Amino acid sequence: MTAHIWGVGSSAFGKQPGRSTAALAWEAVGEAMSDAGVRRFDAVYVGNVFGEPGMAARALLGLGIHGLPVHTLESACASSAAALAEAKHAVESGRHETVLVLGLEHLTSRFAGALPAEPRDFEGRSGLATPAMYAMAARRYLDVHGVTAEQLAKVAVKNQGHGMGNPRAQYRNRVTVDEVLASRMISDPLTLLQCCSLSDAAAALVVGPRRRTARDVAVAAAEYTTGGLWDHTSEHVWGFELARDTAARAYERSGIGPADADLFEVHDAFTIGEIVSTEALGLAAVGEGARLLDTGHTALGGKQPVNPSGGLLSRGHPVGATGAAQACEAVWQLRGEAAGRQVEGARAAVIETLGGGVGLMDGNACVVAVLTR
Amino acid sequence: MPSTEPAPVDPRPRVSPVDGVFGVDGYRCAACAYPVAIAVAVCPSCQGPVEPARFGPDGTVWSSTVLRIPVPGRPAPYVVAYVDLHGGPRVLAHVGGDRHLPVGTPVRLTAPGPGGDVTVSTR
């Protein structure tokens, strides 16, 4: 038996300091419940990183959802994607029948600027903020593979363009390569428009057994793992091997390979992230990922669009909510409901969420899921 | 105003001078010789026992960047690099100046920064 997504929903994405975390959850879960035609659940799997203890259970109370297990999972940026992986397993193993997955994050009530460096982590204590972590990956990648800053910027141009068709996206701007490169330098070589910014949002999925409806989407695979060692022997930038190996397992489990997928939602928290992700997912050989942007292969209208939603760069990156948001987009695409950014005839979608953090580790966590109709 | 936040244990690698030469006081696996710069319970690679080991002072830049946004307690900009210490682990280090170091630049450990950061300079 394969778990299916019965319904999806999300809040708008963006800086929403005037809205409570609970209100974001009500919007997302309310939409998902209507979409699925379900109002009762056996369990809830929550993905969240920076929230206060008990946040999810209190938010659910306002929806009349209480008296059930609420499991909150923290796996950095992959938190709600990990929640989807757990929900799939819970349904398929018979532990629970109808399960709610909720990704929830309210960053603007926590932080003013970039996510702070964690003082309990040895690299965070040394001042390694997230943009610098990705910037060193980008610097290494550009130098080793001869990729240009212009090619890197094309990721932002493509995904901002895709976001123009997504009414829920945080940023909807047509930008050029020159504008991306001329925006303020954050951490060389990454400029402001190549970095995701703070976002508040919730995204929800109703997961249950197969119902043979026309609208349900199969979770053919949802593989989750933490990174292995990233050390003095590592040739690749951090996160590559973790994503590659997680994807290999998801492909094997689903029987869907990289050539079979019609669209991808991948972890473009920074522009370099999309290039490395597309290589890890098998769309291009190592060092060749930027060519996908040159040829238009991964743009809407191309053979295999990547981040038709606008990705993390345009839709926004409410850390713990991102994986569920990617799954929402995949479901809308597979049902043909993604007006303004629809990948025509999409039958299979792949999502990849990579939890950041180096420090001897090849990324905190990665989830690769394959969704099919 | 003094911070009321409790200061967590400093998790950074320790750097000390021996006869005026700086090195990282880390650990090496007694079974597989895997080097690690930070405190661990056992070897992260093979779970063998680790014993104290010293790494440095020479290394090579794996990558480097200039962070131009402020991080609490740190005025921007500042330069950081991943440095592969010869025969030792890859460590995050601060670099003086205001430019990133190209991949492959030879560097050497110097005295830790005032706050205790691992620091390198070009050789």
Short mmCIF file of C-alpha atoms in Angstrom, two decimals:
data_model
loop_
_atom_site.label_atom_id
_atom_site.label_comp_id
_atom_site.label_asym_id
_atom_site.label_seq_id
_atom_site.Cartn_x
_atom_site.Cartn_y
_atom_site.Cartn_z
CA MET A 1 0.00 0.00 0.00
CA THR A 2 1.29 3.43 -0.93
CA ALA A 3 0.34 6.52 1.05
CA HIS A 4 -1.43 9.25 -0.90
CA ILE A 5 -1.84 12.97 -0.41
CA TRP A 6 -5.56 13.69 -0.25
CA GLY A 7 -5.43 17.44 0.13
CA VAL A 8 -3.04 20.37 0.40
CA GLY A 9 -3.10 23.97 1.53
CA SER A 10 -0.85 26.83 2.47
CA SER A 11 -0.85 30.37 3.74
CA ALA A 12 0.69 33.15 1.71
CA PHE A 13 4.50 33.33 2.03
CA GLY A 14 6.33 36.42 3.20
CA LYS A 15 7.10 38.66 6.12
CA GLN A 16 3.88 38.61 8.13
CA PRO A 17 4.79 40.02 11.55
CA GLY A 18 1.19 41.10 12.11
CA ARG A 19 -0.17 37.56 11.83
CA SER A 20 0.16 34.91 14.52
CA THR A 21 1.72 31.52 13.92
CA ALA A 22 -1.65 29.96 14.71
CA ALA A 23 -3.42 32.07 12.09
CA LEU A 24 -0.97 30.86 9.43
CA ALA A 25 -1.63 27.26 10.49
CA TRP A 26 -5.41 27.76 10.39
CA GLU A 27 -5.22 29.05 6.85
CA ALA A 28 -3.04 26.19 5.59
CA VAL A 29 -4.78 23.37 7.44
CA GLY A 30 -8.24 24.76 6.68
CA GLU A 31 -7.50 24.74 2.98
CA ALA A 32 -6.01 21.23 3.13
CA MET A 33 -9.02 19.87 5.06
CA SER A 34 -11.47 21.33 2.53
CA ASP A 35 -9.33 20.05 -0.32
CA ALA A 36 -9.24 16.52 1.15
CA GLY A 37 -12.81 16.48 2.42
CA VAL A 38 -11.52 15.42 5.85
CA ARG A 39 -11.87 17.15 9.23
CA ARG A 40 -10.58 14.49 11.66
CA PHE A 41 -7.13 13.01 11.95
CA ASP A 42 -5.46 10.17 13.81
CA ALA A 43 -2.16 11.98 14.23
CA VAL A 44 -0.29 15.13 13.21
CA TYR A 45 3.33 15.33 12.07
CA VAL A 46 4.71 18.86 12.40
CA GLY A 47 7.89 20.27 10.90
CA ASN A 48 9.23 23.33 12.70
CA VAL A 49 12.67 24.69 13.64
CA PHE A 50 12.47 27.91 15.60
CA GLY A 51 9.07 27.79 17.30
CA GLU A 52 8.31 27.72 21.02
CA PRO A 53 7.44 24.50 22.87
CA GLY A 54 3.84 23.42 22.38
CA MET A 55 3.27 25.82 19.50
CA ALA A 56 1.74 23.32 17.08
CA ALA A 57 -0.66 21.70 19.53
CA ARG A 58 -1.95 25.13 20.58
CA ALA A 59 -2.38 26.24 16.98
CA LEU A 60 -4.34 23.07 16.18
CA LEU A 61 -6.70 23.68 19.11
CA GLY A 62 -8.16 26.63 17.21
CA LEU A 63 -9.11 24.23 14.41
CA GLY A 64 -10.82 21.81 16.77
CA ILE A 65 -7.98 19.32 16.32
CA HIS A 66 -6.99 17.94 19.74
CA GLY A 67 -6.76 14.77 21.77
CA LEU A 68 -4.39 13.03 19.36
CA PRO A 69 -0.63 12.52 18.98
CA VAL A 70 1.16 15.61 17.65
CA HIS A 71 4.74 14.75 16.73
CA THR A 72 6.98 17.76 16.14
CA LEU A 73 10.10 17.03 14.08
CA GLU A 74 13.13 19.26 13.74
CA SER A 75 15.47 18.51 10.84
CA ALA A 76 16.60 22.04 9.96
CA CYS A 77 15.27 23.15 6.55
CA ALA A 78 14.03 19.61 5.84
CA SER A 79 11.74 19.48 8.89
CA SER A 80 8.32 19.27 7.24
CA ALA A 81 9.68 17.14 4.40
CA ALA A 82 10.84 14.76 7.14
CA ALA A 83 7.32 15.01 8.60
CA LEU A 84 5.94 13.87 5.24
CA ALA A 85 8.36 10.94 5.24
CA GLU A 86 7.16 9.95 8.72
CA ALA A 87 3.50 10.39 7.76
CA LYS A 88 3.99 8.11 4.77
CA HIS A 89 5.52 5.46 6.96
CA ALA A 90 2.79 5.85 9.62
CA VAL A 91 0.05 5.30 7.03
CA GLU A 92 1.77 2.47 5.17
CA SER A 93 2.65 0.59 8.36
CA GLY A 94 -0.89 0.89 9.66
CA ARG A 95 0.11 2.92 12.71
CA HIS A 96 -2.27 5.70 11.71
CA GLU A 97 -4.91 5.99 9.00
CA THR A 98 -5.49 9.66 8.29
CA VAL A 99 -2.58 11.94 9.09
CA LEU A 100 -2.01 15.67 8.90
CA VAL A 101 1.43 17.03 7.95
CA LEU A 102 2.00 20.63 9.00
CA GLY A 103 5.02 22.77 8.20
CA LEU A 104 5.00 25.88 10.33
CA GLU A 105 7.44 28.76 10.82
CA HIS A 106 7.22 32.37 11.95
CA LEU A 107 10.69 33.79 11.48
CA THR A 108 10.02 37.53 11.65
CA SER A 109 8.91 37.23 15.28
CA ARG A 110 12.28 35.59 16.03
CA PHE A 111 14.92 37.32 13.91
CA ALA A 112 15.54 40.70 12.33
CA GLY A 113 18.16 39.85 9.69
CA ALA A 114 19.93 36.71 8.52
CA LEU A 115 19.50 33.62 10.65
CA PRO A 116 22.02 33.99 13.48
CA ALA A 117 25.08 31.77 13.76
CA GLU A 118 24.47 29.20 16.50
CA PRO A 119 26.94 29.80 19.37
CA ARG A 120 26.74 26.18 20.55
CA ASP A 121 27.99 24.93 17.18
CA PHE A 122 31.73 25.13 16.64
CA GLU A 123 31.41 26.82 13.28
CA GLY A 124 28.52 29.01 14.33
CA ARG A 125 30.61 30.20 17.27
CA SER A 126 33.29 31.08 14.72
CA GLY A 127 30.85 33.38 12.91
CA LEU A 128 29.85 31.10 10.04
CA ALA A 129 26.41 32.49 9.18
CA THR A 130 24.36 30.53 6.64
CA PRO A 131 25.12 32.77 3.63
CA ALA A 132 28.87 32.26 4.21
CA MET A 133 28.37 28.50 4.28
CA TYR A 134 26.71 28.55 0.87
CA ALA A 135 29.09 31.22 -0.41
CA MET A 136 32.11 29.01 0.22
CA ALA A 137 30.36 26.19 -1.62
CA ALA A 138 29.70 28.59 -4.50
CA ARG A 139 33.26 29.96 -4.51
CA ARG A 140 34.70 26.44 -4.63
CA TYR A 141 32.25 25.31 -7.29
CA LEU A 142 32.87 28.30 -9.57
CA ASP A 143 36.64 27.96 -9.29
CA VAL A 144 36.79 24.19 -9.81
CA HIS A 145 34.22 23.92 -12.62
CA GLY A 146 34.83 27.18 -14.44
CA VAL A 147 31.25 28.32 -13.97
CA THR A 148 30.66 32.07 -14.15
CA ALA A 149 28.89 34.47 -11.81
CA GLU A 150 26.45 35.15 -14.66
CA GLN A 151 25.48 31.48 -14.84
CA LEU A 152 24.95 31.44 -11.09
CA ALA A 153 22.72 34.52 -11.36
CA LYS A 154 20.55 32.78 -13.95
CA VAL A 155 19.10 30.61 -11.17
CA ALA A 156 17.67 33.72 -9.51
CA VAL A 157 16.43 35.12 -12.82
CA LYS A 158 14.63 31.86 -13.66
CA ASN A 159 13.08 31.31 -10.24
CA GLN A 160 11.99 34.92 -9.76
CA GLY A 161 10.40 34.65 -13.20
CA HIS A 162 8.61 31.44 -12.21
CA GLY A 163 7.34 33.11 -9.04
CA MET A 164 5.54 35.68 -11.18
CA GLY A 165 2.96 32.97 -11.78
CA ASN A 166 2.58 32.02 -8.12
CA PRO A 167 0.16 34.28 -6.21
CA ARG A 168 1.37 32.86 -2.88
CA ALA A 169 5.04 33.73 -3.52
CA GLN A 170 6.94 36.19 -1.34
CA TYR A 171 8.74 37.91 -4.24
CA ARG A 172 7.28 38.27 -7.70
CA ASN A 173 9.75 40.31 -9.71
CA ARG A 174 11.10 40.04 -13.22
CA VAL A 175 14.87 40.51 -12.75
CA THR A 176 17.83 40.37 -15.12
CA VAL A 177 21.25 38.80 -14.71
CA ASP A 178 22.73 42.31 -14.44
CA GLU A 179 20.30 43.27 -11.70
CA VAL A 180 21.03 40.08 -9.76
CA LEU A 181 24.78 40.68 -9.97
CA ALA A 182 24.45 44.39 -9.14
CA SER A 183 22.43 43.76 -5.99
CA ARG A 184 24.28 44.13 -2.69
CA MET A 185 27.06 41.62 -2.06
CA ILE A 186 26.12 39.45 0.94
CA SER A 187 28.94 36.90 0.98
CA ASP A 188 31.18 36.66 -2.08
CA PRO A 189 30.12 35.55 -4.68
CA LEU A 190 26.46 35.57 -3.52
CA THR A 191 24.55 38.82 -3.94
CA LEU A 192 21.29 39.75 -2.20
CA LEU A 193 19.03 38.46 -5.00
CA GLN A 194 20.79 35.10 -4.81
CA CYS A 195 19.83 34.59 -1.16
CA CYS A 196 16.43 33.65 0.24
CA SER A 197 15.15 35.95 2.98
CA LEU A 198 13.10 35.57 6.14
CA SER A 199 9.59 34.30 5.55
CA ASP A 200 6.57 33.37 7.64
CA ALA A 201 4.20 30.67 6.40
CA ALA A 202 2.44 27.40 7.00
CA ALA A 203 1.80 24.53 4.59
CA ALA A 204 -0.31 21.44 5.20
CA LEU A 205 -0.87 18.01 3.63
CA VAL A 206 -3.54 15.42 4.40
CA VAL A 207 -2.05 11.94 3.97
CA GLY A 208 -3.92 8.63 3.97
CA PRO A 209 -4.28 5.33 2.13
CA ARG A 210 -5.12 5.08 -1.55
CA ARG A 211 -8.73 6.07 -2.30
CA ARG A 212 -8.79 5.74 -6.10
CA THR A 213 -10.03 9.29 -6.52
CA ALA A 214 -9.03 11.36 -9.53
CA ARG A 215 -7.30 13.94 -7.33
CA ASP A 216 -5.15 11.98 -4.89
CA VAL A 217 -1.39 11.96 -5.46
CA ALA A 218 0.78 8.98 -4.53
CA VAL A 219 3.80 9.46 -2.30
CA ALA A 220 5.81 6.90 -4.25
CA ALA A 221 8.90 7.56 -2.13
CA ALA A 222 9.96 9.88 0.69
CA GLU A 223 13.50 9.15 1.84
CA TYR A 224 15.01 10.99 4.79
CA THR A 225 18.50 10.87 6.24
CA THR A 226 21.11 13.00 7.97
CA GLY A 227 24.44 13.75 6.39
CA GLY A 228 27.54 11.63 6.64
CA LEU A 229 30.95 13.11 7.32
CA TRP A 230 32.03 16.17 5.33
CA ASP A 231 35.72 16.44 5.97
CA HIS A 232 39.26 16.87 4.63
CA THR A 233 38.66 14.02 2.15
CA SER A 234 35.50 15.62 0.69
CA GLU A 235 35.96 16.82 -2.88
CA HIS A 236 32.35 17.83 -3.40
CA VAL A 237 30.70 20.87 -1.85
CA TRP A 238 28.76 20.04 1.31
CA GLY A 239 25.34 18.54 0.82
CA PHE A 240 26.00 17.08 -2.63
CA GLU A 241 26.70 13.51 -1.59
CA LEU A 242 23.86 13.53 0.94
CA ALA A 243 21.35 14.68 -1.68
CA ARG A 244 22.75 12.34 -4.34
CA ASP A 245 22.54 9.28 -2.08
CA THR A 246 19.09 10.17 -0.72
CA ALA A 247 17.83 10.69 -4.28
CA ALA A 248 19.27 7.34 -5.38
CA ARG A 249 17.22 5.60 -2.70
CA ALA A 250 14.06 7.55 -3.58
CA TYR A 251 14.48 6.67 -7.25
CA GLU A 252 15.02 3.01 -6.46
CA ARG A 253 12.01 2.84 -4.14
CA SER A 254 9.65 4.63 -6.55
CA GLY A 255 10.88 3.15 -9.81
CA ILE A 256 10.97 6.72 -11.13
CA GLY A 257 14.34 7.95 -12.37
CA PRO A 258 15.56 11.47 -13.00
CA ALA A 259 14.64 11.23 -16.69
CA ASP A 260 11.06 10.22 -15.81
CA ALA A 261 10.22 13.24 -13.63
CA ASP A 262 8.28 16.07 -15.25
CA LEU A 263 9.22 18.69 -12.66
CA PHE A 264 11.39 19.22 -9.60
CA GLU A 265 11.07 21.40 -6.51
CA VAL A 266 14.60 21.69 -5.09
CA HIS A 267 16.44 23.47 -2.31
CA ASP A 268 17.51 26.79 -3.84
CA ALA A 269 17.99 28.62 -0.54
CA PHE A 270 20.89 30.24 -2.42
CA THR A 271 21.49 30.11 -6.19
CA ILE A 272 24.36 27.63 -5.87
CA GLY A 273 21.95 25.29 -4.07
CA GLU A 274 19.86 24.72 -7.19
CA ILE A 275 22.86 23.95 -9.40
CA VAL A 276 24.29 21.45 -6.93
CA SER A 277 20.83 19.95 -6.27
CA THR A 278 20.12 19.36 -9.96
CA GLU A 279 23.44 17.52 -10.24
CA ALA A 280 22.76 15.48 -7.10
CA LEU A 281 19.32 14.55 -8.45
CA GLY A 282 20.86 13.29 -11.67
CA LEU A 283 19.69 16.00 -14.10
CA ALA A 284 23.30 16.82 -15.02
CA ALA A 285 26.80 15.52 -14.37
CA VAL A 286 28.92 17.21 -11.70
CA GLY A 287 30.10 20.55 -13.05
CA GLU A 288 27.43 20.58 -15.79
CA GLY A 289 24.45 21.85 -13.77
CA ALA A 290 24.76 25.45 -14.96
CA ARG A 291 24.20 24.32 -18.56
CA LEU A 292 20.63 23.42 -17.65
CA LEU A 293 20.09 27.16 -17.16
CA ASP A 294 21.87 28.10 -20.40
CA THR A 295 19.71 25.72 -22.45
CA GLY A 296 16.42 26.42 -20.68
CA HIS A 297 16.00 22.74 -19.81
CA THR A 298 14.92 23.62 -16.26
CA ALA A 299 12.82 26.70 -17.07
CA LEU A 300 9.03 26.63 -17.42
CA GLY A 301 8.44 25.57 -21.01
CA GLY A 302 11.64 23.52 -20.94
CA LYS A 303 11.81 19.74 -20.80
CA GLN A 304 12.07 19.43 -17.00
CA PRO A 305 11.19 22.61 -15.10
CA VAL A 306 12.93 23.06 -11.75
CA ASN A 307 11.18 25.15 -9.11
CA PRO A 308 8.10 26.14 -11.14
CA SER A 309 6.72 27.62 -7.89
CA GLY A 310 9.60 30.11 -7.80
CA GLY A 311 11.48 27.97 -5.31
CA LEU A 312 12.86 29.18 -2.03
CA LEU A 313 14.30 32.28 -3.73
CA SER A 314 10.90 33.56 -4.89
CA ARG A 315 8.19 31.71 -2.95
CA GLY A 316 10.21 32.20 0.24
CA HIS A 317 11.90 29.94 2.79
CA PRO A 318 9.95 29.65 6.03
CA VAL A 319 12.47 27.06 7.17
CA GLY A 320 10.30 24.41 8.81
CA ALA A 321 7.44 24.91 6.35
CA THR A 322 9.47 24.58 3.15
CA GLY A 323 9.25 20.82 2.58
CA ALA A 324 5.47 20.79 2.92
CA ALA A 325 5.29 23.82 0.63
CA GLN A 326 7.30 21.97 -2.01
CA ALA A 327 4.91 19.02 -1.73
CA CYS A 328 1.90 21.36 -2.08
CA GLU A 329 3.35 22.70 -5.31
CA ALA A 330 4.01 19.18 -6.61
CA VAL A 331 0.40 18.20 -5.90
CA TRP A 332 -1.02 21.28 -7.62
CA GLN A 333 1.22 20.61 -10.62
CA LEU A 334 0.29 16.92 -10.85
CA ARG A 335 -3.42 17.74 -10.65
CA GLY A 336 -3.13 20.46 -13.29
CA GLU A 337 -4.14 23.16 -10.78
CA ALA A 338 -1.01 25.34 -11.00
CA ALA A 339 -2.52 28.05 -13.20
CA GLY A 340 0.07 30.59 -14.33
CA ARG A 341 2.99 28.19 -13.94
CA GLN A 342 1.55 24.82 -14.97
CA VAL A 343 3.89 22.13 -16.29
CA GLU A 344 1.64 20.59 -18.93
CA GLY A 345 0.82 16.92 -18.52
CA ALA A 346 2.92 16.45 -15.40
CA ARG A 347 2.69 12.89 -14.05
CA ALA A 348 5.73 12.66 -11.75
CA ALA A 349 7.37 15.25 -9.51
CA VAL A 350 10.49 15.12 -7.33
CA ILE A 351 11.04 17.30 -4.27
CA GLU A 352 14.38 17.75 -2.53
CA THR A 353 14.86 19.57 0.77
CA LEU A 354 18.33 19.98 2.24
CA GLY A 355 18.82 20.98 5.84
CA GLY A 356 21.77 23.32 6.14
CA GLY A 357 24.69 23.16 8.51
CA VAL A 358 28.21 21.98 7.82
CA GLY A 359 30.57 21.41 10.74
CA LEU A 360 32.04 18.02 9.78
CA MET A 361 28.57 16.97 8.57
CA ASP A 362 27.41 16.78 4.96
CA GLY A 363 24.23 18.73 5.73
CA ASN A 364 21.92 18.28 8.73
CA ALA A 365 19.25 16.37 6.86
CA CYS A 366 17.93 15.67 3.39
CA VAL A 367 14.59 14.46 2.11
CA VAL A 368 13.92 13.42 -1.46
CA ALA A 369 10.32 12.50 -2.27
CA VAL A 370 8.74 11.28 -5.50
CA LEU A 371 5.06 12.13 -6.07
CA THR A 372 3.04 10.57 -8.91
CA ARG A 373 -0.46 10.53 -10.38
CA MET B 1 25.42 46.31 29.54
CA PRO B 2 26.49 42.77 30.45
CA SER B 3 24.53 40.04 28.74
CA THR B 4 22.16 38.00 30.88
CA GLU B 5 22.43 35.11 28.40
CA PRO B 6 24.36 32.17 29.81
CA ALA B 7 27.53 31.60 27.81
CA PRO B 8 27.51 28.12 26.28
CA VAL B 9 30.66 26.01 26.39
CA ASP B 10 33.02 27.18 23.65
CA PRO B 11 32.84 24.41 21.02
CA ARG B 12 35.58 25.75 18.73
CA PRO B 13 38.84 23.90 18.07
CA ARG B 14 41.66 24.82 20.49
CA VAL B 15 44.74 26.44 19.05
CA SER B 16 47.93 26.78 21.11
CA PRO B 17 51.59 27.63 20.51
CA VAL B 18 54.42 25.16 21.06
CA ASP B 19 57.86 26.75 20.71
CA GLY B 20 56.18 29.66 18.94
CA VAL B 21 54.44 27.43 16.34
CA PHE B 22 50.67 27.37 16.42
CA GLY B 23 48.74 24.13 16.10
CA VAL B 24 45.24 22.75 16.60
CA ASP B 25 44.96 20.53 19.68
CA GLY B 26 42.61 17.90 18.30
CA TYR B 27 42.29 14.13 18.18
CA ARG B 28 43.30 11.24 15.97
CA CYS B 29 41.76 7.78 15.82
CA ALA B 30 44.07 5.13 17.28
CA ALA B 31 42.57 2.57 14.90
CA CYS B 32 42.17 4.32 11.52
CA ALA B 33 44.18 7.55 12.04
CA TYR B 34 41.18 9.75 11.17
CA PRO B 35 41.94 13.34 12.27
CA VAL B 36 39.36 15.57 13.93
CA ALA B 37 39.70 19.10 15.29
CA ILE B 38 36.83 19.12 17.78
CA ALA B 39 35.90 17.08 20.84
CA VAL B 40 34.30 13.73 19.99
CA ALA B 41 33.44 10.64 22.05
CA VAL B 42 34.94 8.21 19.54
CA CYS B 43 36.24 8.37 15.97
CA PRO B 44 33.40 9.75 13.80
CA SER B 45 34.56 7.56 10.93
CA CYS B 46 35.11 4.10 12.50
CA GLN B 47 34.03 4.49 16.16
CA GLY B 48 37.56 3.55 17.30
CA PRO B 49 39.19 5.23 20.30
CA VAL B 50 40.69 8.68 19.79
CA GLU B 51 43.82 10.11 21.33
CA PRO B 52 45.06 13.71 21.51
CA ALA B 53 46.87 14.89 18.38
CA ARG B 54 48.28 18.13 17.10
CA PHE B 55 47.66 19.52 13.60
CA GLY B 56 49.18 22.34 11.61
CA PRO B 57 50.56 24.88 11.27
CA ASP B 58 50.45 24.59 7.46
CA GLY B 59 47.34 24.13 5.36
CA THR B 60 45.63 24.83 2.04
CA VAL B 61 42.49 26.86 1.41
CA TRP B 62 39.56 24.68 0.27
CA SER B 63 37.32 27.72 -0.16
CA SER B 64 36.88 31.20 1.24
CA THR B 65 34.42 34.09 1.35
CA VAL B 66 33.94 37.60 2.71
CA LEU B 67 30.82 37.87 4.85
CA ARG B 68 29.45 41.38 4.41
CA ILE B 69 26.43 41.28 6.71
CA PRO B 70 26.80 41.69 10.46
CA VAL B 71 26.54 38.69 12.76
CA PRO B 72 25.80 39.51 16.44
CA GLY B 73 29.06 40.50 18.12
CA ARG B 74 31.01 40.62 14.86
CA PRO B 75 31.45 43.74 12.77
CA ALA B 76 31.24 43.08 9.01
CA PRO B 77 32.99 42.48 6.73
CA TYR B 78 35.20 39.57 7.73
CA VAL B 79 36.92 36.81 5.81
CA VAL B 80 36.56 33.09 6.58
CA ALA B 81 38.03 30.03 4.90
CA TYR B 82 37.85 26.27 5.06
CA VAL B 83 41.46 25.17 5.44
CA ASP B 84 42.74 21.61 5.00
CA LEU B 85 45.57 21.30 7.52
CA HIS B 86 48.32 19.14 6.06
CA GLY B 87 47.80 15.59 7.31
CA GLY B 88 44.97 16.87 9.47
CA PRO B 89 41.34 17.92 9.47
CA ARG B 90 39.51 20.62 7.52
CA VAL B 91 38.92 23.59 9.83
CA LEU B 92 37.00 26.83 9.57
CA ALA B 93 39.40 29.74 10.05
CA HIS B 94 39.33 33.51 10.00
CA VAL B 95 41.67 35.38 7.67
CA GLY B 96 42.86 38.96 8.01
CA GLY B 97 42.18 41.54 5.34
CA ASP B 98 39.08 42.15 3.26
CA ARG B 99 39.46 39.76 0.32
CA HIS B 100 38.67 36.07 0.01
CA LEU B 101 41.60 33.71 -0.58
CA PRO B 102 41.58 31.74 -3.86
CA VAL B 103 41.11 27.97 -3.72
CA GLY B 104 44.49 26.31 -3.09
CA THR B 105 46.14 29.25 -1.33
CA PRO B 106 48.83 28.04 1.14
CA VAL B 107 48.15 29.34 4.65
CA ARG B 108 49.55 28.93 8.16
CA LEU B 109 47.88 28.96 11.58
CA THR B 110 48.55 32.10 13.61
CA ALA B 111 47.52 33.20 17.09
CA PRO B 112 43.76 32.81 17.62
CA GLY B 113 41.68 35.94 17.26
CA PRO B 114 40.80 37.98 20.36
CA GLY B 115 37.56 36.04 20.81
CA GLY B 116 39.25 32.67 20.29
CA ASP B 117 38.66 32.10 16.57
CA VAL B 118 40.99 29.77 14.65
CA THR B 119 42.99 32.16 12.46
CA VAL B 120 45.30 31.72 9.48
CA SER B 121 47.47 34.00 7.38
CA THR B 122 48.98 33.53 3.96
CA ARG B 123 52.45 31.97 3.97
#
